[in-house]
Amino acid sequence: MSALALYFMSGGFEVAGYDRVESELTLQLSAEGSLIHYVDNIDKIPEIYRDINKKEEVLVVYTPAVPEAHTELNFFRDKGFQVLKRAEVLGWITHEAKCIAVAGTHGKTTVSTIIAHLLKQSELDCSAFLGGISINYNTNFLLGKSDLVVLEADEYDRSFLQLYPWLAVVTATDADHLDIYGSKDEMEK
């Protein structure tokens, strides 16, 4: 989520958000102007984002890690705001790009970071949404000048089906997320 926040902030959008705990990422986002709070309470949402008369100007993005009973998420849903999963937004952002989607049970962060680094060091360049902080760039979001975008294609909750990969890299297909897929055969399908 922090990479998406950085993406929108780089485009000049105001960003606010909720997280359960303060971290280096949330502190960095706050230092760069994002309004972050850590209590599930509608009153903690900045008023500009709660204004029902301006709901067409607000995009609410969440991950499957947010429980269905989350008060703030349900406020936005009940009031008719545009509410999208993180994967849907990544698919929307990269739909017209040459998306290099890295999926698999193990190694997504490492492989996507290596691919992004190789592209950044070449004449091709890229943007990247990484699952972890790349030590050499000190970030999980890279903004490039080309139409290449590297990202992790998370298989949890079938999220990766929201993406439009130009190139797919699958690192491993071990039985994982069987709470979603039911069986290894269904996951591989």
PDB file of N, CA, C and O in Angstrom, residues 10 17 21 29-30 32 45 52 58 66 97 131 134-135 139 148 167 185-186:
ATOM      1  N   SER A  10       3.349  11.140  -5.911  1.00  0.00           N
ATOM      2  CA  SER A  10       4.228  11.628  -6.984  1.00  0.00           C
ATOM      3  C   SER A  10       3.424  12.281  -8.105  1.00  0.00           C
ATOM      4  O   SER A  10       3.949  13.096  -8.854  1.00  0.00           O
ATOM      5  N   GLY A  17      -4.439   7.779   5.125  1.00  0.00           N
ATOM      6  CA  GLY A  17      -4.635   6.358   5.291  1.00  0.00           C
ATOM      7  C   GLY A  17      -4.656   5.904   6.727  1.00  0.00           C
ATOM      8  O   GLY A  17      -4.367   6.654   7.654  1.00  0.00           O
ATOM      9  N   VAL A  21      -0.504  -0.232  12.896  1.00  0.00           N
ATOM     10  CA  VAL A  21       0.668   0.138  13.693  1.00  0.00           C
ATOM     11  C   VAL A  21       1.545   1.125  12.934  1.00  0.00           C
ATOM     12  O   VAL A  21       1.627   1.098  11.712  1.00  0.00           O
ATOM     13  N   LEU A  29       5.785   8.211   4.988  1.00  0.00           N
ATOM     14  CA  LEU A  29       4.644   8.790   4.284  1.00  0.00           C
ATOM     15  C   LEU A  29       4.154  10.054   4.992  1.00  0.00           C
ATOM     16  O   LEU A  29       3.838  11.057   4.337  1.00  0.00           O
ATOM     17  N   SER A  30       4.091  10.017   6.309  1.00  0.00           N
ATOM     18  CA  SER A  30       3.678  11.197   7.070  1.00  0.00           C
ATOM     19  C   SER A  30       4.648  12.353   6.858  1.00  0.00           C
ATOM     20  O   SER A  30       4.221  13.493   6.671  1.00  0.00           O
ATOM     21  N   GLU A  32       6.317  12.960   4.321  1.00  0.00           N
ATOM     22  CA  GLU A  32       6.162  13.478   2.963  1.00  0.00           C
ATOM     23  C   GLU A  32       4.788  14.104   2.731  1.00  0.00           C
ATOM     24  O   GLU A  32       4.452  14.467   1.607  1.00  0.00           O
ATOM     25  N   ILE A  45     -10.549   9.981  10.198  1.00  0.00           N
ATOM     26  CA  ILE A  45     -10.405  10.226   8.762  1.00  0.00           C
ATOM     27  C   ILE A  45     -10.473  11.730   8.547  1.00  0.00           C
ATOM     28  O   ILE A  45     -11.427  12.376   9.002  1.00  0.00           O
ATOM     29  N   ILE A  52     -19.283  13.740   1.800  1.00  0.00           N
ATOM     30  CA  ILE A  52     -20.110  12.975   0.858  1.00  0.00           C
ATOM     31  C   ILE A  52     -20.351  13.766  -0.426  1.00  0.00           C
ATOM     32  O   ILE A  52     -20.479  13.187  -1.501  1.00  0.00           O
ATOM     33  N   VAL A  58     -12.718  11.176  -4.332  1.00  0.00           N
ATOM     34  CA  VAL A  58     -12.008  10.323  -3.375  1.00  0.00           C
ATOM     35  C   VAL A  58     -11.977   8.889  -3.892  1.00  0.00           C
ATOM     36  O   VAL A  58     -12.994   8.344  -4.305  1.00  0.00           O
ATOM     37  N   VAL A  66      -7.526  -6.066   5.380  1.00  0.00           N
ATOM     38  CA  VAL A  66      -8.482  -5.265   6.145  1.00  0.00           C
ATOM     39  C   VAL A  66      -9.732  -6.111   6.372  1.00  0.00           C
ATOM     40  O   VAL A  66     -10.340  -6.588   5.425  1.00  0.00           O
ATOM     41  N   ALA A  97       0.356  -0.082 -19.609  1.00  0.00           N
ATOM     42  CA  ALA A  97       1.814  -0.220 -19.519  1.00  0.00           C
ATOM     43  C   ALA A  97       2.246  -1.610 -19.952  1.00  0.00           C
ATOM     44  O   ALA A  97       1.432  -2.512 -20.126  1.00  0.00           O
ATOM     45  N   GLY A 131       7.348  -5.285  -3.092  1.00  0.00           N
ATOM     46  CA  GLY A 131       6.752  -5.769  -1.855  1.00  0.00           C
ATOM     47  C   GLY A 131       7.596  -5.507  -0.626  1.00  0.00           C
ATOM     48  O   GLY A 131       7.176  -5.796   0.491  1.00  0.00           O
ATOM     49  N   SER A 134      13.689  -1.823  -1.188  1.00  0.00           N
ATOM     50  CA  SER A 134      14.948  -2.120  -1.864  1.00  0.00           C
ATOM     51  C   SER A 134      16.044  -1.310  -1.173  1.00  0.00           C
ATOM     52  O   SER A 134      15.967  -0.075  -1.124  1.00  0.00           O
ATOM     53  N   ILE A 135      17.032  -1.991  -0.635  1.00  0.00           N
ATOM     54  CA  ILE A 135      18.072  -1.318   0.136  1.00  0.00           C
ATOM     55  C   ILE A 135      18.827  -0.293  -0.716  1.00  0.00           C
ATOM     56  O   ILE A 135      19.110   0.811  -0.265  1.00  0.00           O
ATOM     57  N   THR A 139      13.490   2.445  -0.981  1.00  0.00           N
ATOM     58  CA  THR A 139      12.062   2.632  -1.205  1.00  0.00           C
ATOM     59  C   THR A 139      11.457   1.359  -1.785  1.00  0.00           C
ATOM     60  O   THR A 139      12.187   0.463  -2.213  1.00  0.00           O
ATOM     61  N   LEU A 148       7.495   0.511 -18.981  1.00  0.00           N
ATOM     62  CA  LEU A 148       7.700  -0.750 -18.267  1.00  0.00           C
ATOM     63  C   LEU A 148       7.391  -0.555 -16.780  1.00  0.00           C
ATOM     64  O   LEU A 148       7.857   0.402 -16.167  1.00  0.00           O
ATOM     65  N   LEU A 167       4.352  -9.429 -19.454  1.00  0.00           N
ATOM     66  CA  LEU A 167       5.271 -10.532 -19.194  1.00  0.00           C
ATOM     67  C   LEU A 167       4.996 -11.031 -17.778  1.00  0.00           C
ATOM     68  O   LEU A 167       4.886 -10.226 -16.856  1.00  0.00           O
ATOM     69  N   ASP A 185      -4.252 -28.197  -6.957  1.00  0.00           N
ATOM     70  CA  ASP A 185      -4.700 -28.238  -8.350  1.00  0.00           C
ATOM     71  C   ASP A 185      -5.478 -26.980  -8.728  1.00  0.00           C
ATOM     72  O   ASP A 185      -5.274 -26.403  -9.800  1.00  0.00           O
ATOM     73  N   GLU A 186      -6.352 -26.547  -7.821  1.00  0.00           N
ATOM     74  CA  GLU A 186      -7.149 -25.335  -8.097  1.00  0.00           C
ATOM     75  C   GLU A 186      -6.236 -24.105  -8.135  1.00  0.00           C
ATOM     76  O   GLU A 186      -6.424 -23.216  -8.956  1.00  0.00           O
TER      77      GLU A 186
END
